[in-house]
XYZ file of C-alpha atoms in Angstrom:
654
model
C 95.649 -63.407 17.832
C 95.574 -62.893 21.621
C 93.372 -60.176 22.994
C 94.850 -57.848 25.650
C 92.671 -55.492 27.767
C 93.651 -52.184 29.392
C 91.562 -51.877 32.564
C 89.977 -48.646 33.729
C 91.904 -46.827 36.442
C 91.176 -47.957 40.002
C 88.913 -50.876 38.805
C 90.321 -54.095 40.343
C 86.901 -55.782 40.028
C 87.391 -55.951 36.261
C 90.483 -58.121 36.437
C 88.739 -61.461 36.993
C 85.913 -60.441 34.734
C 88.078 -59.772 31.574
C 90.324 -62.804 32.151
C 87.283 -65.051 32.430
C 85.925 -63.521 29.256
C 89.021 -64.760 27.368
C 91.627 -61.958 27.625
C 95.208 -63.200 27.173
C 96.636 -60.351 29.163
C 95.634 -57.342 31.175
C 97.196 -53.831 31.589
C 96.903 -51.944 34.839
C 97.270 -48.215 34.290
C 99.241 -45.867 36.669
C 101.151 -48.464 38.600
C 103.353 -46.424 40.920
C 104.974 -48.760 43.458
C 105.659 -52.344 44.474
C 102.580 -52.611 46.645
C 100.304 -51.822 43.674
C 102.131 -54.226 41.387
C 101.918 -57.038 43.952
C 98.188 -56.527 44.576
C 97.658 -56.489 40.765
C 99.453 -59.834 40.333
C 97.584 -61.457 43.250
C 94.257 -60.598 41.660
C 95.342 -61.851 38.217
C 96.952 -65.174 39.185
C 95.666 -68.358 40.769
C 97.289 -69.874 43.853
C 100.096 -70.165 44.733
C 101.043 -66.962 42.745
C 97.860 -65.137 43.758
C 94.313 -65.384 44.967
C 92.226 -65.130 41.788
C 88.781 -66.511 42.166
C 87.821 -69.901 40.788
C 85.709 -69.552 37.523
C 83.568 -72.675 37.164
C 81.567 -71.423 34.185
C 84.778 -70.790 32.160
C 85.930 -74.387 32.176
C 84.379 -76.104 29.195
C 85.489 -78.652 26.577
C 89.268 -79.217 26.244
C 90.332 -76.442 28.549
C 90.696 -78.939 31.394
C 93.111 -81.121 29.463
C 96.655 -80.450 30.681
C 100.092 -82.128 30.500
C 100.995 -84.622 33.320
C 101.801 -82.808 36.514
C 100.004 -79.553 35.460
C 96.671 -78.194 36.481
C 94.514 -75.803 34.425
C 95.435 -73.124 36.900
C 99.151 -73.574 36.103
C 98.353 -73.118 32.387
C 96.249 -70.080 33.007
C 98.922 -68.537 35.211
C 101.402 -68.999 32.382
C 99.206 -67.627 29.635
C 97.548 -64.676 31.377
C 100.154 -61.922 30.917
C 100.286 -59.040 33.479
C 101.346 -55.610 32.227
C 102.168 -52.763 34.604
C 101.724 -49.394 32.914
C 104.343 -46.816 33.944
C 103.080 -43.372 33.067
C 104.074 -40.865 35.741
C 107.102 -39.658 37.738
C 106.348 -41.872 40.748
C 106.136 -44.940 38.609
C 109.453 -44.197 36.907
C 111.042 -43.629 40.245
C 110.061 -47.124 41.473
C 110.223 -48.973 38.126
C 113.310 -51.168 39.137
C 111.390 -52.574 42.132
C 108.159 -52.911 40.144
C 109.924 -54.917 37.435
C 111.229 -57.391 40.074
C 107.713 -58.385 41.387
C 107.106 -62.067 40.565
C 104.282 -62.467 38.089
C 104.826 -59.149 36.244
C 105.361 -60.090 32.586
C 105.859 -56.748 30.822
C 105.976 -52.954 31.289
C 103.894 -50.598 29.216
C 104.785 -46.958 28.746
C 102.023 -44.425 28.797
C 103.974 -41.732 26.993
C 101.225 -39.109 26.968
C 100.563 -39.192 30.746
C 104.290 -39.531 31.405
C 104.986 -36.318 29.546
C 102.141 -34.635 31.399
C 103.676 -35.817 34.730
C 107.010 -34.429 33.685
C 105.435 -31.077 32.713
C 106.221 -31.470 29.000
C 104.270 -30.791 25.828
C 102.204 -33.828 24.874
C 100.920 -33.025 21.391
C 102.895 -35.807 19.606
C 103.320 -38.192 22.621
C 107.063 -38.032 21.793
C 110.012 -35.692 22.228
C 113.708 -35.381 22.786
C 113.703 -33.635 26.183
C 116.382 -35.053 28.411
C 113.963 -35.841 31.274
C 111.706 -37.788 28.910
C 114.509 -39.740 27.302
C 115.999 -40.519 30.700
C 112.609 -41.930 31.872
C 112.309 -44.113 28.790
C 115.846 -45.372 29.249
C 115.293 -46.164 32.926
C 112.124 -48.175 32.151
C 113.918 -50.090 29.397
C 116.919 -50.954 31.636
C 114.585 -52.188 34.435
C 112.727 -54.405 31.945
C 115.986 -55.796 30.417
C 117.441 -56.644 33.840
C 114.316 -58.712 34.676
C 113.602 -60.262 31.265
C 110.495 -58.258 30.646
C 109.140 -56.857 27.371
C 108.376 -53.132 26.970
C 105.462 -51.954 24.872
C 103.572 -48.736 24.170
C 102.230 -46.428 21.522
C 104.053 -45.888 18.251
C 101.548 -44.189 16.027
C 103.967 -42.948 13.322
C 106.859 -44.628 11.495
C 109.354 -42.221 13.025
C 108.282 -43.006 16.602
C 108.229 -46.724 15.798
C 111.832 -46.652 14.668
C 112.967 -44.789 17.705
C 111.271 -47.263 19.999
C 112.725 -50.184 18.122
C 116.182 -48.685 18.625
C 115.444 -48.291 22.344
C 114.560 -51.959 22.639
C 110.770 -52.073 22.713
C 109.313 -55.415 21.694
C 105.550 -54.675 21.194
C 103.770 -51.685 19.812
C 100.272 -50.095 19.606
C 100.064 -48.575 16.109
C 96.337 -47.753 15.992
C 93.611 -46.942 18.478
C 89.777 -46.983 18.359
C 89.631 -43.261 19.387
C 91.847 -42.189 16.472
C 89.949 -44.461 14.139
C 86.603 -42.937 15.097
C 88.187 -39.450 14.932
C 89.648 -40.095 11.428
C 86.276 -41.464 10.218
C 84.546 -38.401 11.521
C 86.913 -36.055 9.741
C 86.483 -37.994 6.505
C 82.727 -37.824 6.951
C 82.899 -33.978 7.250
C 85.002 -33.805 4.144
C 82.589 -36.028 2.321
C 79.690 -33.807 3.371
C 81.505 -30.787 1.945
C 82.033 -32.628 -1.341
C 78.327 -33.608 -1.381
C 77.200 -30.039 -0.782
C 76.620 -29.192 -4.495
C 74.493 -26.167 -5.310
C 71.192 -28.078 -5.343
C 71.902 -29.497 -1.868
C 73.083 -26.198 -0.531
C 69.716 -24.651 -1.395
C 67.956 -27.008 1.032
C 67.259 -25.629 4.507
C 68.574 -28.292 6.901
C 70.291 -28.272 10.267
C 72.921 -30.882 10.937
C 73.688 -32.156 14.433
C 76.828 -34.013 15.629
C 77.612 -35.233 19.110
C 81.035 -35.974 20.594
C 80.383 -38.786 23.096
C 83.993 -39.603 23.649
C 84.741 -36.170 25.169
C 81.618 -36.258 27.319
C 82.407 -39.720 28.823
C 85.904 -38.702 29.801
C 84.756 -35.408 31.278
C 82.213 -37.291 33.364
C 84.977 -39.514 34.547
C 87.045 -36.498 35.493
C 84.097 -34.999 37.394
C 83.705 -38.204 39.422
C 87.384 -38.265 40.196
C 87.241 -34.805 41.806
C 85.045 -36.214 44.518
C 87.776 -38.674 45.562
C 89.927 -36.928 48.278
C 93.190 -38.705 47.548
C 93.002 -38.670 43.731
C 94.137 -36.094 41.202
C 93.614 -38.255 38.118
C 91.161 -35.747 36.783
C 94.106 -33.528 35.875
C 95.587 -36.322 33.812
C 92.238 -36.852 32.015
C 91.943 -33.156 31.095
C 95.584 -32.913 30.048
C 95.143 -36.037 27.881
C 92.036 -34.505 26.332
C 94.003 -31.351 25.518
C 96.867 -33.379 24.083
C 94.649 -35.369 21.759
C 92.939 -32.305 20.329
C 96.292 -30.553 19.850
C 97.634 -33.662 18.134
C 94.602 -33.640 15.873
C 95.219 -29.983 15.003
C 98.791 -30.845 13.972
C 97.571 -33.773 11.955
C 94.637 -32.260 10.037
C 94.987 -28.417 9.968
C 97.243 -27.179 7.166
C 97.034 -23.443 7.812
C 99.602 -22.329 10.507
C 97.436 -19.365 11.473
C 94.327 -21.479 12.041
C 96.434 -24.093 13.887
C 97.901 -21.565 16.260
C 94.518 -20.010 17.041
C 92.889 -23.448 17.598
C 95.733 -24.606 19.947
C 95.338 -21.423 22.022
C 91.568 -21.808 22.210
C 91.757 -25.447 23.111
C 94.327 -24.774 25.767
C 92.315 -21.915 27.289
C 89.188 -24.069 27.434
C 91.146 -26.941 29.193
C 92.478 -24.432 31.732
C 88.913 -23.293 32.472
C 87.871 -26.925 32.983
C 90.818 -27.622 35.313
C 89.984 -24.512 37.339
C 86.380 -25.606 37.811
C 87.378 -29.167 38.727
C 90.132 -27.973 41.011
C 87.706 -25.843 42.998
C 85.287 -28.722 43.276
C 88.126 -31.078 44.425
C 89.099 -28.683 47.245
C 85.520 -28.398 48.660
C 84.706 -32.015 47.831
C 81.443 -31.006 46.186
C 80.291 -29.941 42.717
C 77.234 -27.923 41.859
C 74.843 -28.718 38.989
C 76.055 -25.534 37.245
C 79.725 -26.609 37.485
C 78.844 -30.125 36.202
C 77.059 -28.523 33.196
C 80.043 -26.371 32.402
C 82.505 -29.286 32.631
C 80.469 -31.703 30.520
C 79.583 -29.065 27.883
C 83.213 -28.263 27.454
C 83.578 -31.556 25.528
C 81.336 -30.467 22.705
C 82.824 -27.027 22.716
C 86.230 -28.569 21.989
C 84.746 -30.686 19.283
C 82.972 -27.674 17.738
C 86.170 -25.592 17.845
C 87.979 -28.323 15.885
C 85.149 -28.838 13.407
C 84.894 -25.128 12.662
C 88.689 -25.084 12.214
C 88.574 -28.035 9.770
C 85.894 -26.278 7.751
C 87.809 -23.059 7.645
C 90.948 -24.977 6.614
C 88.965 -26.456 3.757
C 87.984 -22.944 2.589
C 84.443 -23.089 3.988
C 83.144 -19.925 5.674
C 82.448 -21.150 9.234
C 82.514 -20.057 12.867
C 81.762 -21.344 16.356
C 78.588 -20.051 17.968
C 78.945 -20.740 21.694
C 75.573 -20.711 23.335
C 76.853 -21.407 26.864
C 76.918 -17.708 27.697
C 74.071 -16.696 25.345
C 71.258 -16.878 27.916
C 70.973 -16.019 31.592
C 67.790 -17.603 32.855
C 66.191 -16.320 36.099
C 66.388 -18.504 39.236
C 62.594 -19.112 39.133
C 62.621 -20.175 35.495
C 59.748 -22.572 34.700
C 60.477 -25.269 32.055
C 57.320 -25.411 29.992
C 56.160 -24.978 26.403
C 56.277 -21.214 26.696
C 59.949 -21.535 27.641
C 60.695 -23.826 24.656
C 58.842 -21.473 22.239
C 60.779 -18.390 23.476
C 64.118 -20.310 23.436
C 63.428 -21.510 19.910
C 62.821 -17.985 18.682
C 66.008 -16.705 20.455
C 68.188 -19.503 19.024
C 66.943 -18.806 15.532
C 67.721 -15.065 15.931
C 71.275 -15.756 17.197
C 72.169 -18.061 14.308
C 70.605 -15.769 11.686
C 72.858 -12.976 12.867
C 75.855 -14.993 11.818
C 77.144 -14.168 8.348
C 79.046 -17.412 7.680
C 77.958 -20.226 5.428
C 78.278 -23.050 8.051
C 77.793 -21.931 11.694
C 78.863 -24.625 14.211
C 76.633 -24.392 17.259
C 77.160 -25.913 20.730
C 74.286 -27.897 22.104
C 74.686 -26.491 25.599
C 72.356 -23.504 25.602
C 73.059 -21.836 28.914
C 72.653 -22.331 32.672
C 69.226 -23.031 33.974
C 68.241 -23.384 37.641
C 69.005 -26.824 38.825
C 71.374 -27.611 35.991
C 70.740 -28.487 32.456
C 71.859 -32.103 32.876
C 69.534 -32.530 35.891
C 66.525 -30.847 34.285
C 66.831 -31.940 30.679
C 69.320 -34.848 30.680
C 72.257 -35.819 28.445
C 70.107 -35.358 25.285
C 70.091 -31.576 25.646
C 72.067 -31.294 22.354
C 69.187 -33.011 20.473
C 66.687 -30.669 22.125
C 68.776 -27.602 21.231
C 68.961 -28.790 17.604
C 65.264 -29.364 17.394
C 64.448 -25.915 18.894
C 67.034 -24.255 16.683
C 65.624 -25.911 13.517
C 62.116 -24.745 14.456
C 63.391 -21.239 15.178
C 65.076 -21.045 11.816
C 62.078 -22.374 9.946
C 64.261 -25.060 8.354
C 62.681 -27.794 6.258
C 64.460 -30.705 7.954
C 66.543 -31.626 11.013
C 69.480 -34.035 10.435
C 70.687 -35.853 13.536
C 74.070 -37.567 12.964
C 74.656 -40.598 15.242
C 76.754 -43.727 15.252
C 73.922 -45.767 13.780
C 72.208 -45.722 10.399
C 68.778 -44.903 11.883
C 65.794 -46.824 13.303
C 65.820 -50.581 12.742
C 63.116 -53.220 13.051
C 65.177 -54.594 15.930
C 68.590 -54.128 17.517
C 70.994 -55.261 14.713
C 73.549 -56.248 17.357
C 71.175 -58.997 18.582
C 69.077 -59.657 15.491
C 71.288 -60.130 12.342
C 68.431 -59.780 9.879
C 67.071 -56.554 11.302
C 66.099 -54.055 8.627
C 66.630 -50.343 8.475
C 63.373 -48.403 8.434
C 63.570 -45.740 5.728
C 60.568 -43.887 7.091
C 58.849 -43.979 10.516
C 56.120 -42.003 12.083
C 56.832 -39.632 14.996
C 54.609 -41.681 17.264
C 56.531 -44.875 16.502
C 59.906 -43.199 16.806
C 58.795 -41.689 20.167
C 57.709 -45.054 21.488
C 60.968 -46.702 20.359
C 63.004 -43.891 21.947
C 61.173 -44.311 25.262
C 61.376 -48.107 25.265
C 65.030 -48.689 24.519
C 66.086 -47.365 21.079
C 67.503 -44.141 22.467
C 68.486 -42.539 19.192
C 66.784 -39.129 19.664
C 66.075 -37.495 22.995
C 62.325 -37.695 23.772
C 62.068 -33.922 24.404
C 63.646 -33.160 21.004
C 61.211 -35.632 19.415
C 58.265 -34.001 21.187
C 59.134 -30.476 19.956
C 59.638 -31.734 16.408
C 56.326 -33.586 16.427
C 54.560 -30.473 17.769
C 55.947 -28.357 14.876
C 55.503 -31.138 12.237
C 59.272 -30.986 11.652
C 60.815 -33.974 9.738
C 63.860 -35.479 11.370
C 66.381 -37.575 9.374
C 68.737 -39.764 11.369
C 72.067 -40.382 9.586
C 75.327 -42.207 10.333
C 78.405 -40.129 10.744
C 80.400 -43.156 9.520
C 78.328 -43.350 6.337
C 77.452 -39.866 5.116
C 76.100 -41.068 1.807
C 73.496 -43.344 3.459
C 69.851 -42.136 3.403
C 69.225 -43.023 7.085
C 65.762 -42.991 8.595
C 63.273 -40.185 8.081
C 60.891 -39.398 10.973
C 57.883 -37.691 9.425
C 54.205 -37.226 10.120
C 51.956 -39.370 7.978
C 50.386 -38.038 4.786
C 46.852 -36.940 5.432
C 44.698 -38.437 2.615
C 41.923 -36.629 0.781
C 38.565 -38.208 -0.030
C 39.725 -39.149 -3.494
C 42.971 -40.652 -2.065
C 41.009 -42.818 0.308
C 38.713 -43.975 -2.543
C 41.630 -44.741 -4.823
C 43.384 -46.770 -2.118
C 40.156 -48.883 -1.799
C 39.731 -49.311 -5.515
C 36.233 -47.675 -5.405
C 34.671 -44.380 -6.150
C 34.187 -42.175 -3.164
C 30.433 -42.518 -3.439
C 30.779 -46.241 -2.986
C 32.462 -45.787 0.446
C 29.367 -45.632 2.672
C 31.018 -45.841 6.078
C 34.392 -45.679 7.912
C 34.428 -49.399 8.547
C 35.685 -49.995 4.975
C 38.569 -47.633 5.525
C 39.369 -49.303 8.820
C 39.312 -52.764 7.243
C 41.706 -51.487 4.576
C 44.213 -50.500 7.248
C 44.117 -53.682 9.285
C 46.911 -55.559 7.533
C 49.826 -53.733 9.149
C 51.521 -55.438 12.194
C 54.497 -54.314 14.322
C 56.980 -51.945 12.699
C 59.829 -52.615 15.133
C 60.856 -54.232 18.315
C 63.100 -52.817 21.020
C 64.145 -53.905 24.536
C 65.415 -52.585 27.834
C 67.595 -54.457 30.256
C 68.581 -53.829 33.899
C 64.842 -53.797 34.804
C 63.883 -54.210 38.456
C 60.265 -55.060 39.284
C 58.920 -53.863 42.678
C 55.740 -55.566 43.804
C 53.925 -54.019 46.772
C 51.140 -56.106 48.354
C 48.521 -54.562 50.656
C 48.564 -55.789 54.232
C 44.777 -55.367 54.209
C 42.179 -57.449 52.461
C 40.690 -54.440 50.753
C 42.707 -51.503 49.527
C 42.454 -48.229 51.368
C 41.810 -45.292 49.015
C 45.315 -43.820 49.328
C 47.232 -47.067 48.745
C 48.282 -46.353 45.151
C 48.871 -42.652 45.855
C 51.139 -43.361 48.774
C 53.298 -45.709 46.729
C 53.694 -43.245 43.796
C 54.585 -40.471 46.266
C 57.403 -42.592 47.745
C 58.907 -43.226 44.325
C 58.600 -39.570 43.508
C 60.516 -38.561 46.654
C 63.347 -40.908 45.688
C 63.291 -39.789 42.020
C 62.724 -43.226 40.612
C 61.116 -43.382 37.168
C 58.522 -46.073 36.365
C 58.417 -47.689 32.951
C 55.309 -49.817 33.526
C 52.610 -50.266 36.134
C 50.244 -53.155 36.589
C 47.518 -53.356 39.287
C 45.222 -55.818 40.922
C 42.854 -55.555 43.823
C 45.550 -55.828 46.452
C 48.783 -55.374 44.562
C 50.787 -52.758 42.613
C 53.673 -53.921 40.312
C 56.141 -51.357 39.007
C 58.994 -51.789 36.577
C 61.979 -49.573 37.192
C 64.786 -49.120 34.696
C 68.293 -47.858 35.152
C 71.409 -47.729 33.015
C 73.379 -49.170 35.927
C 72.434 -52.177 37.956
C 70.144 -51.416 40.873
C 70.632 -54.721 42.626
C 73.257 -57.456 43.065
C 73.202 -61.027 44.253
C 70.853 -63.866 43.227
C 67.969 -65.877 44.412
C 67.041 -64.728 47.995
C 70.365 -63.028 48.440
C 69.491 -59.681 46.754
C 71.175 -56.533 47.917
C 70.441 -52.961 46.827
C 73.321 -51.200 45.030
C 71.654 -47.858 44.477
C 70.839 -45.592 47.404
C 67.574 -44.294 45.903
C 66.110 -47.767 45.416
C 67.138 -48.846 48.967
C 65.513 -45.846 50.483
C 62.330 -46.275 48.488
C 61.996 -49.973 49.383
C 62.453 -49.158 53.113
C 59.617 -46.643 52.942
C 57.377 -48.863 50.819
C 57.668 -51.543 53.544
C 55.690 -49.259 55.747
C 52.827 -49.331 53.265
C 52.784 -53.060 52.415
C 54.745 -56.210 51.823
C 57.545 -55.504 49.249
C 59.018 -58.044 46.818
C 61.955 -57.136 44.500
C 62.534 -59.078 41.280
C 65.878 -58.511 39.517
C 67.455 -59.494 36.187
C 64.417 -58.598 34.140
C 64.061 -57.304 30.661
C 61.322 -55.425 28.786
C 60.425 -56.177 25.194
C 58.333 -53.608 23.306
C 56.586 -54.050 19.979
C 55.728 -50.786 18.252
C 53.575 -50.286 15.195
C 50.680 -48.190 13.906
C 47.277 -49.940 13.412
C 48.463 -52.929 15.469
C 45.091 -52.830 17.294
C 43.466 -53.543 13.908
C 45.773 -56.439 13.228
C 44.452 -59.736 14.708
C 46.767 -62.480 15.834
C 49.712 -60.350 16.882
C 49.360 -61.099 20.593
C 48.967 -64.815 19.904
C 52.220 -64.858 17.914
C 54.062 -63.070 20.694
C 52.920 -65.569 23.277
C 53.826 -68.475 21.035
C 57.437 -67.231 20.485
C 57.971 -66.585 24.148
C 56.500 -69.930 25.109
C 58.656 -71.816 22.572
C 61.726 -70.211 24.150
C 60.672 -70.952 27.787
C 60.362 -67.211 28.669
C 57.922 -66.463 31.449
C 55.842 -63.306 31.253
C 55.778 -61.208 34.382
C 53.807 -58.180 33.227
C 52.101 -57.057 30.035
C 50.445 -53.812 29.052
C 49.294 -51.725 26.094
C 50.722 -48.334 25.319
C 49.122 -45.085 24.202
C 46.742 -44.822 21.226
C 45.555 -42.120 18.965
C 42.598 -42.012 16.612
C 42.175 -42.888 13.745
C 45.560 -44.671 13.703
C 46.623 -46.653 16.723
C 49.986 -47.169 18.336
C 50.380 -50.175 20.625
C 53.381 -51.513 22.490
C 53.479 -54.863 24.219
C 55.794 -54.976 27.243
C 57.032 -58.296 28.425
C 59.383 -59.023 31.336
C 61.660 -62.027 31.466
C 65.037 -63.083 32.775
C 67.800 -61.396 30.724
C 69.775 -64.629 30.561
C 67.342 -66.041 28.009
C 66.933 -62.997 25.792
């Protein structure tokens, strides 16, 4: 089997990366003219066909063995196929010239985007309109004249047969997006089947999150800031097409289907209007960004409520986006959260349906919900709603089974934790296992609300239960010690009984940058630390870890995107905020930036009472030649303790 990779739009830097990783072919979307096709080939082929960069670390073993007169580059040029994707009117217009470009091996048809470009309905990615059929025929003739293959989507037997008759030679018959979508629908149906009378009597709130919609809407938002691009329209039209296609596939009632299609179309029109206005002025406000991103979950909620109604379940969408109008001077504090929780509970109680489907976006707040709360606002809304309803349990449905002892993608024998304390879950969330938003966790902890994390792909699994520890009575303590309570003369016996427990779980963060600031003076001036923290605050850089000495302050800064590039002494800043902060820190002291670091965190209750843990950590790291840059202990609470050990090392050895 040969892997082929479709590159993101306008991402030429990925070409060499995916080919070096082992891709047998690459697809460049939205190729519109000869110049784009020629540039694509040049980046994908070695000289003399192109100018692809030499990859020394990809040449191992027998890969350098070739036939006489051949070089490894000749072999790679022959076996790295180049696909130009034709998916708009401009591409169809120039397809004959594109197909003649030396080095182009095949043409791929993007039927959905092509139909959008032609102004046609895209629900099924197929049709018999003359303009669409003429475009397909022109692409096929251009490929035949130049000995190229044509491939594209054929998601049903009927479409597959029509494409075979046309002359296509390769087909995409399944996609990850539809697979995830189908699994989600099956999970909802399984949940309905599981909801017997005993289960229906429980008071729980279920939360689901549509990440695929959010990612594409964020991509559309970024595209509006590009003056010469209008790809954001294609993204939104594709989003609309996929939801309408899902309605045709899964909704049996014609009335429900018609209503859903209208509601989906209206919502997509509103998104396009907001993005179009931002594209004209080349700027987007936090409020507009909130509205655009929140539309993804509204589309998902519309479809979910329709699915439930189609199954005979009493359901409706409760859209919270217009439910609140917060004042411009709104302060985000605990009073705000308490009042919001009460209001959310009141709104949902007013609904008379069995299963209300609630959006996580709970209204416009000054500065923007994404900016003030973050992308985990759905989790926070669910936590506040659960508290406001007085429910017994909050269920958060994710793409994972729950909390593990380690990342199962890196540690094959990692175990699922059936129960975990809120303190441990909070530490794991902060230090890398971002399963539940920290604000949602904090509100649940404050109200002693149990949270159960479940996998949307495995609805029958138990998941992980985040619950406050059982508070023992005097007799419970005595029984656990095997003595009568009168024999327990002091708390040291209880403490010794709890000492056996070590770490519960381990997590890690990558893309860590360490900034060391050395004082230019022999003795620190009183404001040295304060000045450094003030600089980072001005540039909105979050600190994961701080270590100090008499003349030095070391800070670990984490980001989901790389903050630096280069290696050795050749380090360049890739994020404006970090660059600005470093320039200002150089006025305070000598600055050193360390890149490619990782943070390892061990989390567990009573670890402070467990001897030997630190020694075992150092032994494992030493045996694997990992140098420790910084180490610190996390927060603690009495009588049980929570400790985290943070270790920094080069990510290449983790």
